[in-house]
mmCIF file of C-alpha atoms and ligand atoms in Angstrom:
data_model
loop_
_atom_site.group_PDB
_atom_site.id
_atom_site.type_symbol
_atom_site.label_atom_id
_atom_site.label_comp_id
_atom_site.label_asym_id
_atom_site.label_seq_id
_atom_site.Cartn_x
_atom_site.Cartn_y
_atom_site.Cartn_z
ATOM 1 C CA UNK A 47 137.408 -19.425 171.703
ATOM 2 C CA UNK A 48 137.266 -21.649 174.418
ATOM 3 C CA UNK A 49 134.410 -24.452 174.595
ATOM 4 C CA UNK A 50 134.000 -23.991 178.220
ATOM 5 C CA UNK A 51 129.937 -22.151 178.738
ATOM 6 C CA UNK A 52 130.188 -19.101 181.347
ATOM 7 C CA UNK A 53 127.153 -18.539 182.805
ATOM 8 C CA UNK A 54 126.780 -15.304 184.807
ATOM 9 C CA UNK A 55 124.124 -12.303 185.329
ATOM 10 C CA UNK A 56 124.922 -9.015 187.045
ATOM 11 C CA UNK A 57 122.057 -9.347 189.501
ATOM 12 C CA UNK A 58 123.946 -12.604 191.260
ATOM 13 C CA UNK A 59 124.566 -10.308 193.872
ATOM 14 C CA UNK A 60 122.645 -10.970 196.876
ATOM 15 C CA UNK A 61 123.065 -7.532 198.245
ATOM 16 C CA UNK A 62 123.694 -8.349 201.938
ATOM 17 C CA UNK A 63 125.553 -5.133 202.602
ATOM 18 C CA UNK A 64 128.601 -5.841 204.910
ATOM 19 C CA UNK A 65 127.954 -9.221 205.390
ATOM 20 C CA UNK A 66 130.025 -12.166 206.084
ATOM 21 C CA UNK A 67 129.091 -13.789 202.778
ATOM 22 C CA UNK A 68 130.980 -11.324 199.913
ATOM 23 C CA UNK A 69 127.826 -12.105 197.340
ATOM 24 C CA UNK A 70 130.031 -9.644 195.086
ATOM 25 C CA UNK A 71 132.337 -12.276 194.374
ATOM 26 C CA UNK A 72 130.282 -13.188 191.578
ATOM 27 C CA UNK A 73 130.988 -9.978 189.749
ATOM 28 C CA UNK A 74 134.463 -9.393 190.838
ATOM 29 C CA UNK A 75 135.017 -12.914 189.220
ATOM 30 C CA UNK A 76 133.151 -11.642 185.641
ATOM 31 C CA UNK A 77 135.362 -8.428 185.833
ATOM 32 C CA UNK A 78 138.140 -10.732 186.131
ATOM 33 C CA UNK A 79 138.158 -12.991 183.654
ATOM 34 C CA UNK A 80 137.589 -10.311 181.169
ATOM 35 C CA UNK A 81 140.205 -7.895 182.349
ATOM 36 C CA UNK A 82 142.921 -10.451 182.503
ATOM 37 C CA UNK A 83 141.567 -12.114 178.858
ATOM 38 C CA UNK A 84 140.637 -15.598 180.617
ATOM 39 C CA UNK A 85 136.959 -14.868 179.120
ATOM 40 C CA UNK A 86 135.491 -13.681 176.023
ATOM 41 C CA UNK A 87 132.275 -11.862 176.488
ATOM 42 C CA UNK A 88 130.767 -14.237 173.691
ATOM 43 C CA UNK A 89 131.703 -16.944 176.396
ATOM 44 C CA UNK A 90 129.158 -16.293 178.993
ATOM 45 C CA UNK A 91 125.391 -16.926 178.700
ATOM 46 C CA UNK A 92 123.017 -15.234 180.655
ATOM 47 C CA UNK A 93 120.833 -17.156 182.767
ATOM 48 C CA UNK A 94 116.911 -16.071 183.163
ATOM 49 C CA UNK A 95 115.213 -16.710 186.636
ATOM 50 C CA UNK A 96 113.373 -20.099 187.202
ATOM 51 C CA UNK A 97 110.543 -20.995 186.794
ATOM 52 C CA UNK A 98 107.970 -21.147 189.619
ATOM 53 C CA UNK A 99 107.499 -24.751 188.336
ATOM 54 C CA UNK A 100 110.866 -25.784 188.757
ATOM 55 C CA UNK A 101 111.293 -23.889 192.298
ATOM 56 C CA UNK A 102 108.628 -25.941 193.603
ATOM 57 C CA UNK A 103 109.809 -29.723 191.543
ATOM 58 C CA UNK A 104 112.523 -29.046 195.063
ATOM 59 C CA UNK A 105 110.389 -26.542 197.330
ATOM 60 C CA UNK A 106 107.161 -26.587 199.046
ATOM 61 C CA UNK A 107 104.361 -23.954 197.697
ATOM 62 C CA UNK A 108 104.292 -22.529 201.214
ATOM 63 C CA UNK A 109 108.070 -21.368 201.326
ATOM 64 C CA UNK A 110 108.116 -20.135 197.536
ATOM 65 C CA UNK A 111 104.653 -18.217 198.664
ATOM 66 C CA UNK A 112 106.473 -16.892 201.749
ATOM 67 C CA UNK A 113 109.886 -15.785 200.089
ATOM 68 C CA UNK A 114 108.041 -14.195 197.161
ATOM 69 C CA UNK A 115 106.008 -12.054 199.832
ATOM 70 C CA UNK A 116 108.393 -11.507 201.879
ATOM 71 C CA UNK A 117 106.452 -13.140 204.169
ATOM 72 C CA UNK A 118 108.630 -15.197 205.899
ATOM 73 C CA UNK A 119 108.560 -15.432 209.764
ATOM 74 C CA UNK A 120 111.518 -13.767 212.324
ATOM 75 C CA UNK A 121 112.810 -17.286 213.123
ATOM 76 C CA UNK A 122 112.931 -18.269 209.033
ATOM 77 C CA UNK A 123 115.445 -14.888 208.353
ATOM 78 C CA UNK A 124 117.386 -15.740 211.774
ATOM 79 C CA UNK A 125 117.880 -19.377 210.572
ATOM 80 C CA UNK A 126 118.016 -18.096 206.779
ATOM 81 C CA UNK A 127 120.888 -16.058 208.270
ATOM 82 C CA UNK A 128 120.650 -12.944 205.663
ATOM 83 C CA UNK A 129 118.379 -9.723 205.963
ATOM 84 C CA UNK A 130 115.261 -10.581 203.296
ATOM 85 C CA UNK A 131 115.307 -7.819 200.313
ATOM 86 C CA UNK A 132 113.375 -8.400 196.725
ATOM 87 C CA UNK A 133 117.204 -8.557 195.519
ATOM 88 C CA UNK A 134 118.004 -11.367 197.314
ATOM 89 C CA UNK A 135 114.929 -13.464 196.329
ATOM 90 C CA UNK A 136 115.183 -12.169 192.460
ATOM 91 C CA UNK A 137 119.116 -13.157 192.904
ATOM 92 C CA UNK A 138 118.605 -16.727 194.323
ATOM 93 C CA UNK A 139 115.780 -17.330 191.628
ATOM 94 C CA UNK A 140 118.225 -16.164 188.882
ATOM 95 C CA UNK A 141 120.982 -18.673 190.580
ATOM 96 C CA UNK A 142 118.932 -21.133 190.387
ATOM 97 C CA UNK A 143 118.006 -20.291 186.641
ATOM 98 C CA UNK A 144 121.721 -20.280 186.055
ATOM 99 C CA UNK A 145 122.419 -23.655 187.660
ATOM 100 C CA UNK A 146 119.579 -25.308 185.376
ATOM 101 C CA UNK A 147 121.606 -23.486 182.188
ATOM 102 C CA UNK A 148 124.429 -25.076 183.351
ATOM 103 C CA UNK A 149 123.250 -28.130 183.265
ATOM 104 C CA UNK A 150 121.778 -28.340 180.031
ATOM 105 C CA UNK A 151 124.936 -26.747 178.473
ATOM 106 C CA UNK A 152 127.030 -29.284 180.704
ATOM 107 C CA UNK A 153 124.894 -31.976 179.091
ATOM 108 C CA UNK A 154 125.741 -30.869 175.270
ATOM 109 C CA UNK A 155 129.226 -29.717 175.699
ATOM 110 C CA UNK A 156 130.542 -31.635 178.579
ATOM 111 C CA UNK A 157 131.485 -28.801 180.667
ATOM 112 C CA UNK A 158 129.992 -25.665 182.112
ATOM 113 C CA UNK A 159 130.291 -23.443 185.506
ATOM 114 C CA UNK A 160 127.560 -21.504 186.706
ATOM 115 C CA UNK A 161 129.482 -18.555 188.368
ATOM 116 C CA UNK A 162 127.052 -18.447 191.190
ATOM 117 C CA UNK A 163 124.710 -21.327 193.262
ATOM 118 C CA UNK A 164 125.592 -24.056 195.272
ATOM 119 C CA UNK A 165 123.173 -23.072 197.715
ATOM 120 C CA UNK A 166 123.683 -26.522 199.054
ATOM 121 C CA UNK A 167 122.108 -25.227 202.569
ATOM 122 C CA UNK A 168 118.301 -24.684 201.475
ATOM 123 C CA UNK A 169 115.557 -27.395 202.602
ATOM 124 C CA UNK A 170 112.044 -27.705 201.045
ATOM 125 C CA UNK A 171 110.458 -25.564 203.002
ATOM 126 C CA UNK A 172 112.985 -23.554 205.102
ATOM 127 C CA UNK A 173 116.227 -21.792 203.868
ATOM 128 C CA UNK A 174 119.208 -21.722 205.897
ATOM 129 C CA UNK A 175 123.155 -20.741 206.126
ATOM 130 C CA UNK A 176 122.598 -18.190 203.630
ATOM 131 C CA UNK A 177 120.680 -20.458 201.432
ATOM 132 C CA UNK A 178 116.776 -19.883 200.130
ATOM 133 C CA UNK A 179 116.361 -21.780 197.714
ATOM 134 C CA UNK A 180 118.362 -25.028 196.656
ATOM 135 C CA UNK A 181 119.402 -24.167 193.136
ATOM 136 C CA UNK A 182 121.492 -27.513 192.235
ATOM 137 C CA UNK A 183 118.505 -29.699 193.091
ATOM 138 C CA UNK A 184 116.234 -27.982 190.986
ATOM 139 C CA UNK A 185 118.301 -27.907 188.071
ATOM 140 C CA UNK A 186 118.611 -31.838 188.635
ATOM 141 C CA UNK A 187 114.852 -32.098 188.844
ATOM 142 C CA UNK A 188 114.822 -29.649 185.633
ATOM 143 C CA UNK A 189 116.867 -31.868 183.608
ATOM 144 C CA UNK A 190 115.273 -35.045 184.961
ATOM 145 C CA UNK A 191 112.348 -33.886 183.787
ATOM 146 C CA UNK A 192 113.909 -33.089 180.421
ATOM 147 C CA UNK A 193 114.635 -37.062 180.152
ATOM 148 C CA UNK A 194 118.010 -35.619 179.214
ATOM 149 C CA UNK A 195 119.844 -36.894 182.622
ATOM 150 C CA UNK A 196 118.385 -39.879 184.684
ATOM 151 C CA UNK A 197 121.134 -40.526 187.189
ATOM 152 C CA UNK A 198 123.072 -37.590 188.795
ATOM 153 C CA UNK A 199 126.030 -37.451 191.307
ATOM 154 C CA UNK A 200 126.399 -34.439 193.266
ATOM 155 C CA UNK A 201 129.649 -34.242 194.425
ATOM 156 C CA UNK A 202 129.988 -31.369 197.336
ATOM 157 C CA UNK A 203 133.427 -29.637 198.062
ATOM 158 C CA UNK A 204 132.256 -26.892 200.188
ATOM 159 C CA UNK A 205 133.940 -27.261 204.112
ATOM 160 C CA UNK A 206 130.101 -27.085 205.104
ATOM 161 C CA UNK A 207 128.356 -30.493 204.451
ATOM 162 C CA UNK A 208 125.431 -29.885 202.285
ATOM 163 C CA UNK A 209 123.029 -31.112 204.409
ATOM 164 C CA UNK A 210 119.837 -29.582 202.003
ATOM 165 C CA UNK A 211 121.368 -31.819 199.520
ATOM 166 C CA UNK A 212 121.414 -34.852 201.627
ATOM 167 C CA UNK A 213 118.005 -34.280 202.850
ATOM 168 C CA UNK A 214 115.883 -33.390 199.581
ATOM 169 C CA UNK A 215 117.752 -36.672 197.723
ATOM 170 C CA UNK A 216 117.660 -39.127 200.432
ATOM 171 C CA UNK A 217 114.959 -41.356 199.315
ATOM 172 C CA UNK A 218 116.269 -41.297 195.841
ATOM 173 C CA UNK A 219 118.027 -43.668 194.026
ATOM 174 C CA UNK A 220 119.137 -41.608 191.708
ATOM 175 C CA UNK A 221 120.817 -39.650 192.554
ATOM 176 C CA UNK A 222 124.162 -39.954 194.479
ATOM 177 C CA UNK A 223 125.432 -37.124 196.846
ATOM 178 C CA UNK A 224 128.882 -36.925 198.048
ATOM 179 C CA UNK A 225 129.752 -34.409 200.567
ATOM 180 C CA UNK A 226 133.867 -33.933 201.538
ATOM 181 C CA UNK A 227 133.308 -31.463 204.419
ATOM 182 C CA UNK A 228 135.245 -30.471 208.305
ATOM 183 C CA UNK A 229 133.364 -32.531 210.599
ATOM 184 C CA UNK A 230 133.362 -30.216 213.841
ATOM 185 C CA UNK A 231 131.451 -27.468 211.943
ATOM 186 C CA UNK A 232 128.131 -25.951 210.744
ATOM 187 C CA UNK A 233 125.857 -27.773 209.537
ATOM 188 C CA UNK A 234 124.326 -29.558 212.709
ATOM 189 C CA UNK A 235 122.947 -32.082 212.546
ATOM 190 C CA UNK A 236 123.948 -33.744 209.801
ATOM 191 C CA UNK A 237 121.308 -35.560 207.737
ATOM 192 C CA UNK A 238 123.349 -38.561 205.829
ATOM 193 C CA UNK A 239 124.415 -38.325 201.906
ATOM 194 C CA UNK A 240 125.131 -41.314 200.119
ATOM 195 C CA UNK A 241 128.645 -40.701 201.027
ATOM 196 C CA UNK A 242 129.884 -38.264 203.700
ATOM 197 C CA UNK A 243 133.404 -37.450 204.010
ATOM 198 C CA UNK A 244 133.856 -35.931 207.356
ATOM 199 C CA UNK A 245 137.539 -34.364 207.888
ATOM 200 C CA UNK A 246 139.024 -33.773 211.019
ATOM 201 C CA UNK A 247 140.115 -29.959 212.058
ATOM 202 C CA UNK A 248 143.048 -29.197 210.613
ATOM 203 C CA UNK A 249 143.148 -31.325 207.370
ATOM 204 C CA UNK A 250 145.694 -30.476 204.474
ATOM 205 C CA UNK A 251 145.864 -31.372 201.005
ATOM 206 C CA UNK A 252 147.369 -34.874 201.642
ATOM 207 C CA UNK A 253 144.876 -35.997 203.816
ATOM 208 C CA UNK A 254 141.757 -34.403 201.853
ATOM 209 C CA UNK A 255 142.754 -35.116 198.340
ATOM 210 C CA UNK A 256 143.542 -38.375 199.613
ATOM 211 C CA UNK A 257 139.540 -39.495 200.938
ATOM 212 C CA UNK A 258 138.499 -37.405 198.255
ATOM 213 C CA UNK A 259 139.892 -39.100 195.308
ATOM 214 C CA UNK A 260 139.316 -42.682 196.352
ATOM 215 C CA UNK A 261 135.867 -42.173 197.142
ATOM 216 C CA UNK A 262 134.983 -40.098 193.918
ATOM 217 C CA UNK A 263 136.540 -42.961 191.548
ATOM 218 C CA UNK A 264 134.255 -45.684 193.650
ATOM 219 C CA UNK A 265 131.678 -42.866 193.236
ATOM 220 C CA UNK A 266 131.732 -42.473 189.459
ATOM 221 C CA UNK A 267 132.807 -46.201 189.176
ATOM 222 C CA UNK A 268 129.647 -47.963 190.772
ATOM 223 C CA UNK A 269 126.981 -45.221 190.028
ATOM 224 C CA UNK A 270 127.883 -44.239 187.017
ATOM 225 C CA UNK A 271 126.125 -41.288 186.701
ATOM 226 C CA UNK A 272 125.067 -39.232 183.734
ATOM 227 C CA UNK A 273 125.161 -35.671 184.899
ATOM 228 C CA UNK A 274 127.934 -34.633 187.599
ATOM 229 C CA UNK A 275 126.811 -31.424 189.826
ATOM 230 C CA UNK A 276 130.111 -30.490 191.386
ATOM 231 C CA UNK A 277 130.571 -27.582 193.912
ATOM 232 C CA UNK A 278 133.579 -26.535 194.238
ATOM 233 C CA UNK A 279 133.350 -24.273 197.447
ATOM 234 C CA UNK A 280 136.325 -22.185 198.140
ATOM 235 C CA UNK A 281 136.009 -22.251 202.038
ATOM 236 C CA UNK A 282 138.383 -25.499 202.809
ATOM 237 C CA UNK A 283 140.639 -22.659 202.432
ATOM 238 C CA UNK A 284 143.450 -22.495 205.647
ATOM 239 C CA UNK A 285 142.698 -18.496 205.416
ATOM 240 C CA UNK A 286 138.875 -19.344 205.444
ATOM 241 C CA UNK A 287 136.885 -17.074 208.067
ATOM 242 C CA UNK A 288 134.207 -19.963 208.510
ATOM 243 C CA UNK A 289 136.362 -23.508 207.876
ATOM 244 C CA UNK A 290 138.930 -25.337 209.646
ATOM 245 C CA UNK A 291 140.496 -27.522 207.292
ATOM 246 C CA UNK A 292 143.815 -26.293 205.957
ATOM 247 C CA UNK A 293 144.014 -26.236 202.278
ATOM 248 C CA UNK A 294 146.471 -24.551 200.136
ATOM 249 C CA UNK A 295 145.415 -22.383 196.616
ATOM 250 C CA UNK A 296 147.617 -25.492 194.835
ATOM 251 C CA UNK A 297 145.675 -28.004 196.940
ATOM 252 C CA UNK A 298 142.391 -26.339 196.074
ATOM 253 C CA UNK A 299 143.138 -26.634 192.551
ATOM 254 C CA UNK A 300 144.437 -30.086 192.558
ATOM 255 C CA UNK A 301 141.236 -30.905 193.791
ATOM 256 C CA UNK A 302 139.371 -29.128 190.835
ATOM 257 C CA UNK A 303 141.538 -31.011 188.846
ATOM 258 C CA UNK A 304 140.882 -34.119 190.144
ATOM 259 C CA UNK A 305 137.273 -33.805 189.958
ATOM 260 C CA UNK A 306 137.466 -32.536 185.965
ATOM 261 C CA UNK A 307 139.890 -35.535 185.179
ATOM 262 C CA UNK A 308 138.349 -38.193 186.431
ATOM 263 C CA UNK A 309 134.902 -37.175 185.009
ATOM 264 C CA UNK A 310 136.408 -36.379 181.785
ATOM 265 C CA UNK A 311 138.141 -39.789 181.714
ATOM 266 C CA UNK A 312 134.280 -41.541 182.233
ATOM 267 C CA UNK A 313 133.042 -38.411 179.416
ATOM 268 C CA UNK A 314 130.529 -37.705 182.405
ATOM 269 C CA UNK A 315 129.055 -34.276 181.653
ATOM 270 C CA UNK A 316 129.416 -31.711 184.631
ATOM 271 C CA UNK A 317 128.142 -28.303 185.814
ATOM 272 C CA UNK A 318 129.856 -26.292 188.343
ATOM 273 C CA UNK A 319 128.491 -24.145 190.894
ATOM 274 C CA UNK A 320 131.060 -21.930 193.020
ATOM 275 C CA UNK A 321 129.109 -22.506 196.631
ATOM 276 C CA UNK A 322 130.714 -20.744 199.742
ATOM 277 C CA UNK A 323 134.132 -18.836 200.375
ATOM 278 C CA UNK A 324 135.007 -16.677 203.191
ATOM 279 C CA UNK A 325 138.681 -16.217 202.932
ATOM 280 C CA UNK A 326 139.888 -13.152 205.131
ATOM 281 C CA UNK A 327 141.525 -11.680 201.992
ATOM 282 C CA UNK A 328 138.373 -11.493 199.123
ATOM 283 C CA UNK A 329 141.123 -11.922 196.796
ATOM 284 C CA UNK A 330 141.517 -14.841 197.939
ATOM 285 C CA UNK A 331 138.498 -16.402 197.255
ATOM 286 C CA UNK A 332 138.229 -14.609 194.028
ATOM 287 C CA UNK A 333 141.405 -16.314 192.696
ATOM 288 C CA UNK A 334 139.779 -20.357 194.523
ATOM 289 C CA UNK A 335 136.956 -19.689 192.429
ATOM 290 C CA UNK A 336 138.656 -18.345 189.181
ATOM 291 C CA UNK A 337 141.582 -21.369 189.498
ATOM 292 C CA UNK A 338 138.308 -23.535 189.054
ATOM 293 C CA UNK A 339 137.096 -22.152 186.096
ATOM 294 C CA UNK A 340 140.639 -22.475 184.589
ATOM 295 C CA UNK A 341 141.072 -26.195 185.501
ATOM 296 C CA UNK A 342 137.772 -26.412 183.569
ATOM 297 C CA UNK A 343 138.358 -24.833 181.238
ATOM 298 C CA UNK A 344 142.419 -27.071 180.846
ATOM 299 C CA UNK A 345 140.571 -30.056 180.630
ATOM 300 C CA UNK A 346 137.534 -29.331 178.449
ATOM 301 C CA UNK A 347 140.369 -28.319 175.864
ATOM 302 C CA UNK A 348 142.762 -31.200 176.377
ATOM 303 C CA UNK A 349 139.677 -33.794 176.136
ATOM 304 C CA UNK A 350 139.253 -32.225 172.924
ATOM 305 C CA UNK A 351 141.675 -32.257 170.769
ATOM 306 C CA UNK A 352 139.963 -32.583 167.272
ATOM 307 C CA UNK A 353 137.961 -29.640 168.379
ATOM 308 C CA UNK A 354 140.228 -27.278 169.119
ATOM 309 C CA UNK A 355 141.966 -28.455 166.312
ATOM 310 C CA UNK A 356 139.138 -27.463 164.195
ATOM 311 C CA UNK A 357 138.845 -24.030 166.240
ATOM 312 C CA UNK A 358 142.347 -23.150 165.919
ATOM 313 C CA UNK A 359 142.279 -23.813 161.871
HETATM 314 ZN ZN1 ZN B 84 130.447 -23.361 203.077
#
């Protein structure tokens, strides 16, 4: 089977009802890979919540306190922009669980995708842009703690910046955020990231692929991280509901690609978290999100030969 670690739990969903944010992606991906043979059950791990402890290496106790509660204020859910339910805060806590898997399995194996997270939107103490609790940083601060990654890049695909990421990391030296995102568009402001790629309306897969790619190789080149976080949002989309940059499906995955090479090349480690997509057609965004798992998956194998060699035996 393949290398690549799947990392998935049926209570992902966020259960916002008709919402703008399909939160059943997560298990219309699952179904997916296993009805079209892309996935082996014995391929996914399931994830448990996070600790408390972790939550709050990211969060202050005051907002774990009030989203455990359900305590939080009518100006907190407005900003937090989804209804608050015990199955939201149990799903984000279990995302967040998931991310931190991924990154330990990442670490041993290479490669591994958390099919969830990327709720690059959370602060320490307030959620926001459908994002409570900020899953990627507390995995980082998990495995930092671990001693088993010092210096981590976070490198941010989603067409929002990730401004939570940029905030919670910007007194730290260690780690590196880079966020490729449209410019004219939620969030606002914009607290800085080590590097922020701001696109103009509009942007194709020339243009995008083009900023992207130079500034990841610098990226990877100077910092030389050892854990990548990559979120590979679906919603630079040109069919995406809530973007405006113009990106085909093939541009989309040459991205993916791009990002899995070039790590691969440096044998830099990276999780994946899926992040946003809003595509008018949920099929759409279903197929974004399962393209990245296959590019993954492509270049785990081909970075591998011996092993698959071995597996194939
Ligand atoms: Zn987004």
């Amino acid at each position: 089977m393949a290398p690549l670690k799947l990392i998935y739990h049926p209570a992902y969903d966020l259960h916002l009802g008709a919402h703008v944010f399909p939160s059943q992606k997560y298990r219309l991906i699952y179904e997916r890979l296993l009805r079209e043979e892309l996935a082996a059950p014995e391929d996914f791990l399931v994830p448990e919540p996070a600790a408390d402890e972790d939550v709050l290496r990211v969060h202050t106790a005051d907002w774990v306190r009030k989203l455990k509660t359900g305590t939080l204020s009518v100006g907190e859910v407005m900003k937090l922009e989804v209804p608050y339910s015990k199955e939201f805060v149990d799903a984000v806590w279990l995302a967040a669980g998931g991310s931190i898997l991924a990154a330990r399995q990442a670490l041993r194996h290479g490669l591994a995708v958390n099919i969830g997270g990327g709720f690059h939107h959370a602060f320490p103490s307030h959620g926001e842009g459908f994002c409570a609790i900020h899953d990627v940083a507390v995995a980082i601060r998990r495995v930092q703690a671990d001693g088993t990654a010092r210096k981590v890049m976070v490198v941010d695909t989603d067409v929002h910046q990730g401004n939570g990421t940029a905030a919670i990391f910007s007194d730290d030296p260690n780690v590196f955020t880079l966020s490729i995102h449209q410019e004219h568009n939620y969030p606002e402001p914009k607290p800085p990231s080590t590097v922020d790629l701001h696109m103009p309306d509009g942007a194709g897969d020339a243009e995008y692929l083009g900023a992207l790619s130079a500034a990841l190789e610098r990226g990877l080149n100077e910092f030389t991280p050892d854990l990548v976080f990559y979120l590979g949002g679906a919603d630079p989309f040109h069919e995406d509901m809530l973007g405006g940059l113009a990106l085909s499906l093939e541009g989309l995955a040459r991205r993916d690609r791009l990002v899995f090479e070039e790590t691969r090349k440096r044998a830099i480690p990276v999780a994946v978290t899926l992040a946003g997509g809003y595509a008018r057609h949920l099929e759409d965004t279903i197929r974004i999100h399962v393209n990245t798992l296959l590019a993954a998956r492509d270049v785990l194998r081909n970075a591998l030969p011996q092993e698959r060699r071995a597996g194939e035996a």
